[in-house]
PDB file of C-alpha atoms in Angstrom:
ATOM      1  CA  MET Z   1       0.000   0.000   0.000  1.00  0.00           C
ATOM      2  CA  ALA Z   2       1.425   3.362  -1.021  1.00  0.00           C
ATOM      3  CA  LYS Z   3       0.805   6.371   1.186  1.00  0.00           C
ATOM      4  CA  THR Z   4       1.928   9.938   1.549  1.00  0.00           C
ATOM      5  CA  VAL Z   5       1.742  12.070   4.653  1.00  0.00           C
ATOM      6  CA  ALA Z   6       1.834  15.848   4.549  1.00  0.00           C
ATOM      7  CA  PHE Z   7       1.811  18.238   7.507  1.00  0.00           C
ATOM      8  CA  THR Z   8       1.029  21.899   7.720  1.00  0.00           C
ATOM      9  CA  ASN Z   9       1.024  24.396  10.573  1.00  0.00           C
ATOM     10  CA  ALA Z  10      -1.946  26.219   9.122  1.00  0.00           C
ATOM     11  CA  LYS Z  11      -4.873  26.558  11.494  1.00  0.00           C
ATOM     12  CA  PRO Z  12      -7.706  24.270  10.350  1.00  0.00           C
ATOM     13  CA  PRO Z  13     -11.270  25.495   9.959  1.00  0.00           C
ATOM     14  CA  SER Z  14     -13.308  25.345  13.156  1.00  0.00           C
ATOM     15  CA  ASN Z  15     -15.547  22.674  11.698  1.00  0.00           C
ATOM     16  CA  LEU Z  16     -12.691  20.389  10.636  1.00  0.00           C
ATOM     17  CA  HIS Z  17     -13.171  16.752  11.520  1.00  0.00           C
ATOM     18  CA  SER Z  18     -12.078  13.461  10.032  1.00  0.00           C
ATOM     19  CA  HIS Z  19     -13.725  12.942   6.640  1.00  0.00           C
ATOM     20  CA  ARG Z  20     -13.303  11.035   3.407  1.00  0.00           C
ATOM     21  CA  THR Z  21     -13.348  12.245  -0.172  1.00  0.00           C
ATOM     22  CA  THR Z  22     -13.698  10.308  -3.402  1.00  0.00           C
ATOM     23  CA  SER Z  23      -9.934  10.432  -3.859  1.00  0.00           C
ATOM     24  CA  GLN Z  24      -9.632   8.742  -0.448  1.00  0.00           C
ATOM     25  CA  THR Z  25      -7.809  11.675   1.103  1.00  0.00           C
ATOM     26  CA  HIS Z  26      -8.406  11.785   4.841  1.00  0.00           C
ATOM     27  CA  THR Z  27      -8.004  15.014   6.808  1.00  0.00           C
ATOM     28  CA  VAL Z  28      -7.668  14.754  10.549  1.00  0.00           C
ATOM     29  CA  SER Z  29      -6.831  17.109  13.398  1.00  0.00           C
ATOM     30  CA  PHE Z  30      -3.933  16.663  15.795  1.00  0.00           C
ATOM     31  CA  LEU Z  31      -4.020  17.901  19.369  1.00  0.00           C
ATOM     32  CA  ASN Z  32      -0.665  19.231  20.457  1.00  0.00           C
ATOM     33  CA  LEU Z  33      -0.661  18.738  24.229  1.00  0.00           C
ATOM     34  CA  ASN Z  34       2.307  21.082  24.677  1.00  0.00           C
ATOM     35  CA  ASN Z  35       0.886  24.273  23.235  1.00  0.00           C
ATOM     36  CA  LEU Z  36      -2.779  23.264  22.787  1.00  0.00           C
ATOM     37  CA  SER Z  37      -2.639  24.228  19.140  1.00  0.00           C
ATOM     38  CA  PHE Z  38      -3.965  22.223  16.248  1.00  0.00           C
ATOM     39  CA  VAL Z  39      -2.246  21.221  13.061  1.00  0.00           C
ATOM     40  CA  SER Z  40      -3.827  19.403  10.209  1.00  0.00           C
ATOM     41  CA  CYS Z  41      -2.595  16.266   8.595  1.00  0.00           C
ATOM     42  CA  ALA Z  42      -3.563  15.069   5.140  1.00  0.00           C
ATOM     43  CA  LEU Z  43      -3.282  11.362   4.644  1.00  0.00           C
ATOM     44  CA  THR Z  44      -3.589   9.956   1.158  1.00  0.00           C
ATOM     45  CA  LEU Z  45      -4.065   6.226   1.308  1.00  0.00           C
ATOM     46  CA  ARG Z  46      -4.467   3.641  -1.407  1.00  0.00           C
ATOM     47  CA  HIS Z  47      -5.909   0.469   0.055  1.00  0.00           C
ATOM     48  CA  LYS Z  48      -4.983  -2.946  -1.208  1.00  0.00           C
ATOM     49  CA  ASN Z  49      -7.543  -5.676  -0.742  1.00  0.00           C
ATOM     50  CA  LYS Z  50      -9.427  -3.303   1.532  1.00  0.00           C
ATOM     51  CA  GLN Z  51      -7.019  -4.145   4.365  1.00  0.00           C
ATOM     52  CA  PRO Z  52      -5.670  -1.022   6.135  1.00  0.00           C
ATOM     53  CA  ASN Z  53      -2.137  -1.169   7.465  1.00  0.00           C
ATOM     54  CA  TRP Z  54      -1.081   2.128   8.981  1.00  0.00           C
ATOM     55  CA  SER Z  55       2.510   1.929  10.115  1.00  0.00           C
ATOM     56  CA  LYS Z  56       2.645   5.631  11.048  1.00  0.00           C
ATOM     57  CA  PRO Z  57       0.899   7.077  14.108  1.00  0.00           C
ATOM     58  CA  SER Z  58      -2.518   8.535  13.376  1.00  0.00           C
ATOM     59  CA  LEU Z  59      -4.431  10.983  15.555  1.00  0.00           C
ATOM     60  CA  VAL Z  60      -8.087  11.852  15.257  1.00  0.00           C
ATOM     61  CA  ARG Z  61      -9.932  14.458  17.270  1.00  0.00           C
ATOM     62  CA  SER Z  62     -13.527  13.526  17.942  1.00  0.00           C
ATOM     63  CA  LYS Z  63     -16.428  15.960  17.834  1.00  0.00           C
ATOM     64  CA  SER Z  64     -16.605  15.875  21.608  1.00  0.00           C
ATOM     65  CA  GLY Z  65     -13.005  17.069  21.854  1.00  0.00           C
ATOM     66  CA  LEU Z  66     -12.108  14.015  23.932  1.00  0.00           C
ATOM     67  CA  GLY Z  67     -11.146  11.576  21.203  1.00  0.00           C
ATOM     68  CA  LEU Z  68      -7.589  11.089  20.062  1.00  0.00           C
ATOM     69  CA  GLY Z  69      -6.859   8.308  17.605  1.00  0.00           C
ATOM     70  CA  LEU Z  70      -3.289   7.678  18.693  1.00  0.00           C
ATOM     71  CA  GLY Z  71      -0.858   4.880  18.098  1.00  0.00           C
ATOM     72  CA  PRO Z  72       1.465   3.230  15.628  1.00  0.00           C
ATOM     73  CA  VAL Z  73      -0.997   0.381  15.058  1.00  0.00           C
ATOM     74  CA  ASP Z  74      -4.099   0.952  12.953  1.00  0.00           C
ATOM     75  CA  PRO Z  75      -6.946   0.671  15.461  1.00  0.00           C
ATOM     76  CA  LEU Z  76      -9.051  -1.001  12.795  1.00  0.00           C
ATOM     77  CA  GLU Z  77      -6.604  -3.378  11.166  1.00  0.00           C
ATOM     78  CA  MET Z  78      -8.591  -6.477  12.070  1.00  0.00           C
ATOM     79  CA  ALA Z  79     -10.395  -8.381   9.343  1.00  0.00           C
ATOM     80  CA  ALA Z  80     -13.867  -9.672  10.113  1.00  0.00           C
ATOM     81  CA  GLY Z  81     -12.432 -13.145  10.648  1.00  0.00           C
ATOM     82  CA  ALA Z  82     -10.378 -11.787  13.533  1.00  0.00           C
ATOM     83  CA  TRP Z  83     -13.369 -10.803  15.653  1.00  0.00           C
ATOM     84  CA  ASN Z  84     -13.433 -14.277  17.193  1.00  0.00           C
ATOM     85  CA  ARG Z  85      -9.923 -13.552  18.484  1.00  0.00           C
ATOM     86  CA  THR Z  86     -11.091 -10.293  20.061  1.00  0.00           C
ATOM     87  CA  ALA Z  87     -12.475  -9.514  23.510  1.00  0.00           C
ATOM     88  CA  LEU Z  88     -14.246  -6.341  24.607  1.00  0.00           C
ATOM     89  CA  LEU Z  89     -13.425  -5.446  28.205  1.00  0.00           C
ATOM     90  CA  VAL Z  90     -16.061  -3.302  29.926  1.00  0.00           C
ATOM     91  CA  ILE Z  91     -14.385  -2.002  33.068  1.00  0.00           C
ATOM     92  CA  ASP Z  92     -16.079  -0.768  36.270  1.00  0.00           C
ATOM     93  CA  MET Z  93     -19.299   0.503  34.711  1.00  0.00           C
ATOM     94  CA  GLN Z  94     -20.965   0.128  38.111  1.00  0.00           C
ATOM     95  CA  ARG Z  95     -23.356   2.401  39.972  1.00  0.00           C
ATOM     96  CA  ASP Z  96     -20.882   3.450  42.656  1.00  0.00           C
ATOM     97  CA  PHE Z  97     -18.547   4.749  39.913  1.00  0.00           C
ATOM     98  CA  ILE Z  98     -21.101   6.210  37.498  1.00  0.00           C
ATOM     99  CA  GLU Z  99     -24.208   7.483  39.285  1.00  0.00           C
ATOM    100  CA  ASN Z 100     -24.217  11.016  40.671  1.00  0.00           C
ATOM    101  CA  GLN Z 101     -24.398   9.979  44.320  1.00  0.00           C
ATOM    102  CA  GLY Z 102     -21.889   7.162  43.964  1.00  0.00           C
ATOM    103  CA  PRO Z 103     -19.151   7.199  46.623  1.00  0.00           C
ATOM    104  CA  MET Z 104     -16.511   6.494  43.958  1.00  0.00           C
ATOM    105  CA  LEU Z 105     -17.987   8.799  41.294  1.00  0.00           C
ATOM    106  CA  VAL Z 106     -15.910   9.309  38.141  1.00  0.00           C
ATOM    107  CA  LYS Z 107     -17.252  12.611  36.857  1.00  0.00           C
ATOM    108  CA  GLY Z 108     -16.791  11.769  33.185  1.00  0.00           C
ATOM    109  CA  GLY Z 109     -18.346   8.330  33.512  1.00  0.00           C
ATOM    110  CA  LYS Z 110     -22.013   9.127  33.020  1.00  0.00           C
ATOM    111  CA  GLU Z 111     -21.324  10.828  29.685  1.00  0.00           C
ATOM    112  CA  ILE Z 112     -19.853   7.687  28.133  1.00  0.00           C
ATOM    113  CA  VAL Z 113     -22.660   5.295  29.147  1.00  0.00           C
ATOM    114  CA  PRO Z 114     -24.435   5.516  25.743  1.00  0.00           C
ATOM    115  CA  ASN Z 115     -21.167   4.815  23.908  1.00  0.00           C
ATOM    116  CA  VAL Z 116     -20.364   1.831  26.120  1.00  0.00           C
ATOM    117  CA  ILE Z 117     -23.867   0.469  25.504  1.00  0.00           C
ATOM    118  CA  LYS Z 118     -23.306   0.876  21.760  1.00  0.00           C
ATOM    119  CA  ALA Z 119     -19.867  -0.758  21.911  1.00  0.00           C
ATOM    120  CA  VAL Z 120     -21.395  -3.781  23.650  1.00  0.00           C
ATOM    121  CA  GLU Z 121     -24.157  -3.947  21.044  1.00  0.00           C
ATOM    122  CA  VAL Z 122     -21.638  -3.900  18.187  1.00  0.00           C
ATOM    123  CA  ALA Z 123     -19.486  -6.503  19.941  1.00  0.00           C
ATOM    124  CA  ARG Z 124     -22.467  -8.839  20.202  1.00  0.00           C
ATOM    125  CA  GLN Z 125     -23.218  -8.379  16.495  1.00  0.00           C
ATOM    126  CA  ARG Z 126     -19.617  -9.247  15.622  1.00  0.00           C
ATOM    127  CA  GLY Z 127     -19.436 -12.266  17.885  1.00  0.00           C
ATOM    128  CA  ILE Z 128     -16.805 -10.649  20.102  1.00  0.00           C
ATOM    129  CA  LEU Z 129     -16.361 -12.074  23.580  1.00  0.00           C
ATOM    130  CA  ILE Z 130     -17.595  -9.531  26.165  1.00  0.00           C
ATOM    131  CA  VAL Z 131     -15.774  -9.512  29.491  1.00  0.00           C
ATOM    132  CA  TRP Z 132     -17.452  -7.559  32.287  1.00  0.00           C
ATOM    133  CA  VAL Z 133     -14.675  -6.451  34.604  1.00  0.00           C
ATOM    134  CA  VAL Z 134     -16.090  -5.329  37.960  1.00  0.00           C
ATOM    135  CA  ARG Z 135     -14.974  -4.576  41.479  1.00  0.00           C
ATOM    136  CA  GLU Z 136     -16.666  -6.561  44.226  1.00  0.00           C
ATOM    137  CA  HIS Z 137     -15.219  -6.188  47.696  1.00  0.00           C
ATOM    138  CA  ASP Z 138     -15.658  -7.879  51.021  1.00  0.00           C
ATOM    139  CA  PRO Z 139     -18.167  -5.727  52.987  1.00  0.00           C
ATOM    140  CA  LEU Z 140     -15.528  -5.180  55.682  1.00  0.00           C
ATOM    141  CA  GLY Z 141     -12.960  -4.046  53.124  1.00  0.00           C
ATOM    142  CA  ARG Z 142     -10.489  -6.815  53.912  1.00  0.00           C
ATOM    143  CA  ASP Z 143      -9.554  -7.227  50.238  1.00  0.00           C
ATOM    144  CA  VAL Z 144      -9.413  -3.535  49.288  1.00  0.00           C
ATOM    145  CA  GLU Z 145      -6.295  -1.391  48.847  1.00  0.00           C
ATOM    146  CA  LEU Z 146      -4.896   0.015  52.089  1.00  0.00           C
ATOM    147  CA  PHE Z 147      -5.535   3.612  51.028  1.00  0.00           C
ATOM    148  CA  ARG Z 148      -9.264   2.845  50.728  1.00  0.00           C
ATOM    149  CA  ARG Z 149      -9.752   0.824  53.914  1.00  0.00           C
ATOM    150  CA  HIS Z 150     -11.187   3.840  55.746  1.00  0.00           C
ATOM    151  CA  LEU Z 151     -14.217   3.753  53.413  1.00  0.00           C
ATOM    152  CA  TYR Z 152     -15.207   0.401  54.940  1.00  0.00           C
ATOM    153  CA  ALA Z 153     -14.694   1.339  58.588  1.00  0.00           C
ATOM    154  CA  THR Z 154     -17.801   3.471  59.001  1.00  0.00           C
ATOM    155  CA  GLY Z 155     -20.226   0.726  59.901  1.00  0.00           C
ATOM    156  CA  GLU Z 156     -21.971   1.196  56.551  1.00  0.00           C
ATOM    157  CA  VAL Z 157     -21.661  -0.814  53.351  1.00  0.00           C
ATOM    158  CA  GLY Z 158     -18.455   0.191  51.554  1.00  0.00           C
ATOM    159  CA  PRO Z 159     -18.171   0.992  47.838  1.00  0.00           C
ATOM    160  CA  THR Z 160     -18.910  -1.880  45.417  1.00  0.00           C
ATOM    161  CA  SER Z 161     -19.312  -4.346  48.274  1.00  0.00           C
ATOM    162  CA  LYS Z 162     -20.398  -7.728  46.995  1.00  0.00           C
ATOM    163  CA  GLY Z 163     -24.180  -7.909  46.677  1.00  0.00           C
ATOM    164  CA  SER Z 164     -24.710  -4.171  47.225  1.00  0.00           C
ATOM    165  CA  PRO Z 165     -26.714  -1.975  44.818  1.00  0.00           C
ATOM    166  CA  GLY Z 166     -23.586   0.086  44.136  1.00  0.00           C
ATOM    167  CA  ALA Z 167     -21.781  -2.956  42.751  1.00  0.00           C
ATOM    168  CA  GLU Z 168     -24.429  -3.469  40.066  1.00  0.00           C
ATOM    169  CA  LEU Z 169     -23.936  -2.396  36.467  1.00  0.00           C
ATOM    170  CA  VAL Z 170     -25.552   0.890  35.466  1.00  0.00           C
ATOM    171  CA  ASP Z 171     -28.880   0.832  33.657  1.00  0.00           C
ATOM    172  CA  GLY Z 172     -28.546  -0.194  30.012  1.00  0.00           C
ATOM    173  CA  LEU Z 173     -25.730  -2.653  30.611  1.00  0.00           C
ATOM    174  CA  GLU Z 174     -26.382  -6.293  31.394  1.00  0.00           C
ATOM    175  CA  ILE Z 175     -24.506  -9.554  31.447  1.00  0.00           C
ATOM    176  CA  ARG Z 176     -25.970 -12.079  29.048  1.00  0.00           C
ATOM    177  CA  GLU Z 177     -25.433 -15.731  28.304  1.00  0.00           C
ATOM    178  CA  GLY Z 178     -22.064 -16.227  26.658  1.00  0.00           C
ATOM    179  CA  ASP Z 179     -20.525 -13.165  28.319  1.00  0.00           C
ATOM    180  CA  TYR Z 180     -17.875 -13.502  31.005  1.00  0.00           C
ATOM    181  CA  LYS Z 181     -17.830 -11.738  34.383  1.00  0.00           C
ATOM    182  CA  LEU Z 182     -14.467 -11.103  36.005  1.00  0.00           C
ATOM    183  CA  VAL Z 183     -14.176  -9.799  39.566  1.00  0.00           C
ATOM    184  CA  LYS Z 184     -11.084  -7.807  40.515  1.00  0.00           C
ATOM    185  CA  THR Z 185     -10.005  -6.065  43.704  1.00  0.00           C
ATOM    186  CA  ARG Z 186      -7.247  -3.859  42.295  1.00  0.00           C
ATOM    187  CA  PHE Z 187      -6.856  -1.437  39.375  1.00  0.00           C
ATOM    188  CA  SER Z 188      -5.636  -3.905  36.742  1.00  0.00           C
ATOM    189  CA  ALA Z 189      -8.019  -6.548  35.462  1.00  0.00           C
ATOM    190  CA  PHE Z 190      -4.995  -8.864  35.224  1.00  0.00           C
ATOM    191  CA  PHE Z 191      -3.697  -8.429  38.785  1.00  0.00           C
ATOM    192  CA  ALA Z 192      -4.396 -11.506  40.957  1.00  0.00           C
ATOM    193  CA  THR Z 193      -7.131 -12.687  38.559  1.00  0.00           C
ATOM    194  CA  HIS Z 194      -7.395 -15.467  36.006  1.00  0.00           C
ATOM    195  CA  LEU Z 195      -8.187 -13.102  33.095  1.00  0.00           C
ATOM    196  CA  HIS Z 196      -5.070 -14.003  31.107  1.00  0.00           C
ATOM    197  CA  SER Z 197      -5.824 -17.722  31.366  1.00  0.00           C
ATOM    198  CA  VAL Z 198      -9.428 -17.196  30.283  1.00  0.00           C
ATOM    199  CA  LEU Z 199      -8.416 -15.109  27.274  1.00  0.00           C
ATOM    200  CA  GLN Z 200      -5.654 -17.501  26.253  1.00  0.00           C
ATOM    201  CA  GLY Z 201      -8.009 -20.446  26.546  1.00  0.00           C
ATOM    202  CA  ALA Z 202     -10.497 -18.671  24.287  1.00  0.00           C
ATOM    203  CA  GLY Z 203      -7.835 -17.919  21.675  1.00  0.00           C
ATOM    204  CA  ILE Z 204      -8.021 -14.171  22.315  1.00  0.00           C
ATOM    205  CA  ASN Z 205      -5.104 -11.948  21.354  1.00  0.00           C
ATOM    206  CA  ASN Z 206      -6.868  -8.653  20.502  1.00  0.00           C
ATOM    207  CA  LEU Z 207      -8.336  -6.485  23.257  1.00  0.00           C
ATOM    208  CA  VAL Z 208     -10.749  -3.555  23.031  1.00  0.00           C
ATOM    209  CA  ILE Z 209     -11.092  -1.521  26.220  1.00  0.00           C
ATOM    210  CA  THR Z 210     -14.026   0.595  27.464  1.00  0.00           C
ATOM    211  CA  GLY Z 211     -15.069   1.942  30.866  1.00  0.00           C
ATOM    212  CA  VAL Z 212     -13.587   3.946  33.754  1.00  0.00           C
ATOM    213  CA  GLN Z 213     -11.363   5.401  34.762  1.00  0.00           C
ATOM    214  CA  THR Z 214      -8.521   6.225  32.395  1.00  0.00           C
ATOM    215  CA  PRO Z 215      -5.595   6.875  34.789  1.00  0.00           C
ATOM    216  CA  ASN Z 216      -6.332   3.930  37.060  1.00  0.00           C
ATOM    217  CA  CYS Z 217      -8.162   0.778  35.981  1.00  0.00           C
ATOM    218  CA  ILE Z 218      -8.022   1.486  32.238  1.00  0.00           C
ATOM    219  CA  ARG Z 219      -4.357   2.431  32.174  1.00  0.00           C
ATOM    220  CA  GLN Z 220      -3.115  -0.373  34.405  1.00  0.00           C
ATOM    221  CA  THR Z 221      -5.140  -2.992  32.546  1.00  0.00           C
ATOM    222  CA  VAL Z 222      -3.791  -1.673  29.238  1.00  0.00           C
ATOM    223  CA  TYR Z 223      -0.175  -1.668  30.411  1.00  0.00           C
ATOM    224  CA  ASP Z 224      -0.481  -5.228  31.679  1.00  0.00           C
ATOM    225  CA  ALA Z 225      -2.085  -6.283  28.393  1.00  0.00           C
ATOM    226  CA  VAL Z 226       0.819  -4.772  26.464  1.00  0.00           C
ATOM    227  CA  ALA Z 227       3.304  -6.495  28.781  1.00  0.00           C
ATOM    228  CA  LEU Z 228       1.532  -9.792  28.079  1.00  0.00           C
ATOM    229  CA  ASP Z 229       1.870  -9.199  24.315  1.00  0.00           C
ATOM    230  CA  TYR Z 230      -1.789  -8.765  23.397  1.00  0.00           C
ATOM    231  CA  GLN Z 231      -1.861  -7.146  19.977  1.00  0.00           C
ATOM    232  CA  PRO Z 232      -3.495  -4.910  19.110  1.00  0.00           C
ATOM    233  CA  VAL Z 233      -4.703  -3.328  22.321  1.00  0.00           C
ATOM    234  CA  THR Z 234      -7.367  -0.733  21.538  1.00  0.00           C
ATOM    235  CA  VAL Z 235      -8.812   1.910  23.851  1.00  0.00           C
ATOM    236  CA  VAL Z 236     -12.046   3.422  22.540  1.00  0.00           C
ATOM    237  CA  VAL Z 237     -11.406   7.028  23.511  1.00  0.00           C
ATOM    238  CA  ASP Z 238     -14.996   8.222  23.738  1.00  0.00           C
ATOM    239  CA  ALA Z 239     -16.133   5.072  25.552  1.00  0.00           C
ATOM    240  CA  THR Z 240     -13.575   5.584  28.330  1.00  0.00           C
ATOM    241  CA  ALA Z 241     -13.432   8.445  30.801  1.00  0.00           C
ATOM    242  CA  ALA Z 242     -11.711  10.067  33.763  1.00  0.00           C
ATOM    243  CA  ALA Z 243     -12.556  12.771  36.289  1.00  0.00           C
ATOM    244  CA  THR Z 244     -11.691  15.510  33.764  1.00  0.00           C
ATOM    245  CA  PRO Z 245     -11.000  15.700  30.018  1.00  0.00           C
ATOM    246  CA  ASP Z 246      -7.423  16.833  30.704  1.00  0.00           C
ATOM    247  CA  ILE Z 247      -6.669  13.763  32.793  1.00  0.00           C
ATOM    248  CA  HIS Z 248      -8.269  11.565  30.160  1.00  0.00           C
ATOM    249  CA  LEU Z 249      -6.278  13.071  27.282  1.00  0.00           C
ATOM    250  CA  ALA Z 250      -2.970  12.979  29.127  1.00  0.00           C
ATOM    251  CA  ASN Z 251      -3.351   9.268  29.816  1.00  0.00           C
ATOM    252  CA  VAL Z 252      -4.497   8.557  26.262  1.00  0.00           C
ATOM    253  CA  PHE Z 253      -1.343  10.310  25.057  1.00  0.00           C
ATOM    254  CA  ASP Z 254       0.814   8.106  27.291  1.00  0.00           C
ATOM    255  CA  MET Z 255      -0.869   4.928  26.107  1.00  0.00           C
ATOM    256  CA  LYS Z 256      -0.355   5.736  22.438  1.00  0.00           C
ATOM    257  CA  ASN Z 257       3.373   5.907  23.141  1.00  0.00           C
ATOM    258  CA  ILE Z 258       3.410   2.208  24.047  1.00  0.00           C
ATOM    259  CA  GLY Z 259       1.640   1.207  20.842  1.00  0.00           C
ATOM    260  CA  VAL Z 260      -1.986   1.345  21.963  1.00  0.00           C
ATOM    261  CA  ALA Z 261      -4.560   2.153  19.286  1.00  0.00           C
ATOM    262  CA  THR Z 262      -7.191   4.727  20.240  1.00  0.00           C
ATOM    263  CA  PRO Z 263     -10.034   5.145  17.737  1.00  0.00           C
ATOM    264  CA  THR Z 264     -13.305   6.852  18.439  1.00  0.00           C
ATOM    265  CA  LEU Z 265     -16.300   4.564  18.778  1.00  0.00           C
ATOM    266  CA  GLN Z 266     -17.570   5.519  15.332  1.00  0.00           C
ATOM    267  CA  GLU Z 267     -14.228   4.649  13.724  1.00  0.00           C
ATOM    268  CA  TRP Z 268     -14.307   1.254  15.359  1.00  0.00           C
ATOM    269  CA  ILE Z 269     -17.906   0.688  14.260  1.00  0.00           C
ATOM    270  CA  ASP Z 270     -17.286   1.819  10.695  1.00  0.00           C
ATOM    271  CA  PHE Z 271     -14.465  -0.593   9.962  1.00  0.00           C
ATOM    272  CA  LYS Z 272     -15.348  -3.138   7.285  1.00  0.00           C
ATOM    273  CA  ALA Z 273     -13.049  -5.959   6.293  1.00  0.00           C
TER     274      ALA Z 273
END
């Protein structure tokens, strides 16, 4: 596949977003985290056998301003036949993290609920294994991190205690037959769990990540996945969230530097083999 990449420091129009023309020239916006300025990048791609293979980093700014398509691996370079080697991880989309009165509220979490619901719907259509990664703690907090033990010493039910309403998934998300539920007690979905064994046994080597929150459970799960040689690892940038957009973007930027692909949800949906 031949491709040319051209950069310009010219300020793009305010309504500039990723789009496609009949000549298959793609224009995308880059977010420069150092000076908060934008530059535009024109990518001219000629596809062979309809199989994308982007060896250069690509960045895409979503309409919400939160999405950065970052990473040296094309976030969509999986043919349809590869979906059965893919798992969608839905991380911590529980009431105590998402609902307004939740004791562990992630302020950006509620906004992404519709996108997480859509990602799950698309995963089901593609036959992708859905892994529901949740926290469920001992009501006395005996299995929680030391810095959170005080939350379980009040005589009341602590956050995401097993069997509590706060440990349930938010409305619109449900575990169905064929899905897999994984309980964790630390940030990473791989730490002290059997997730790696389950994925290996299912022939999974591609991971797509959604949920909360970016600097903690998302980031640590992603870094462990990279260390375990899952490839590609994809973070859907507008189906993940943190307390603020700045925190979210900074962590997305870090993850792209270790080879993580970060498409918007629509980019992931639109891919056709």
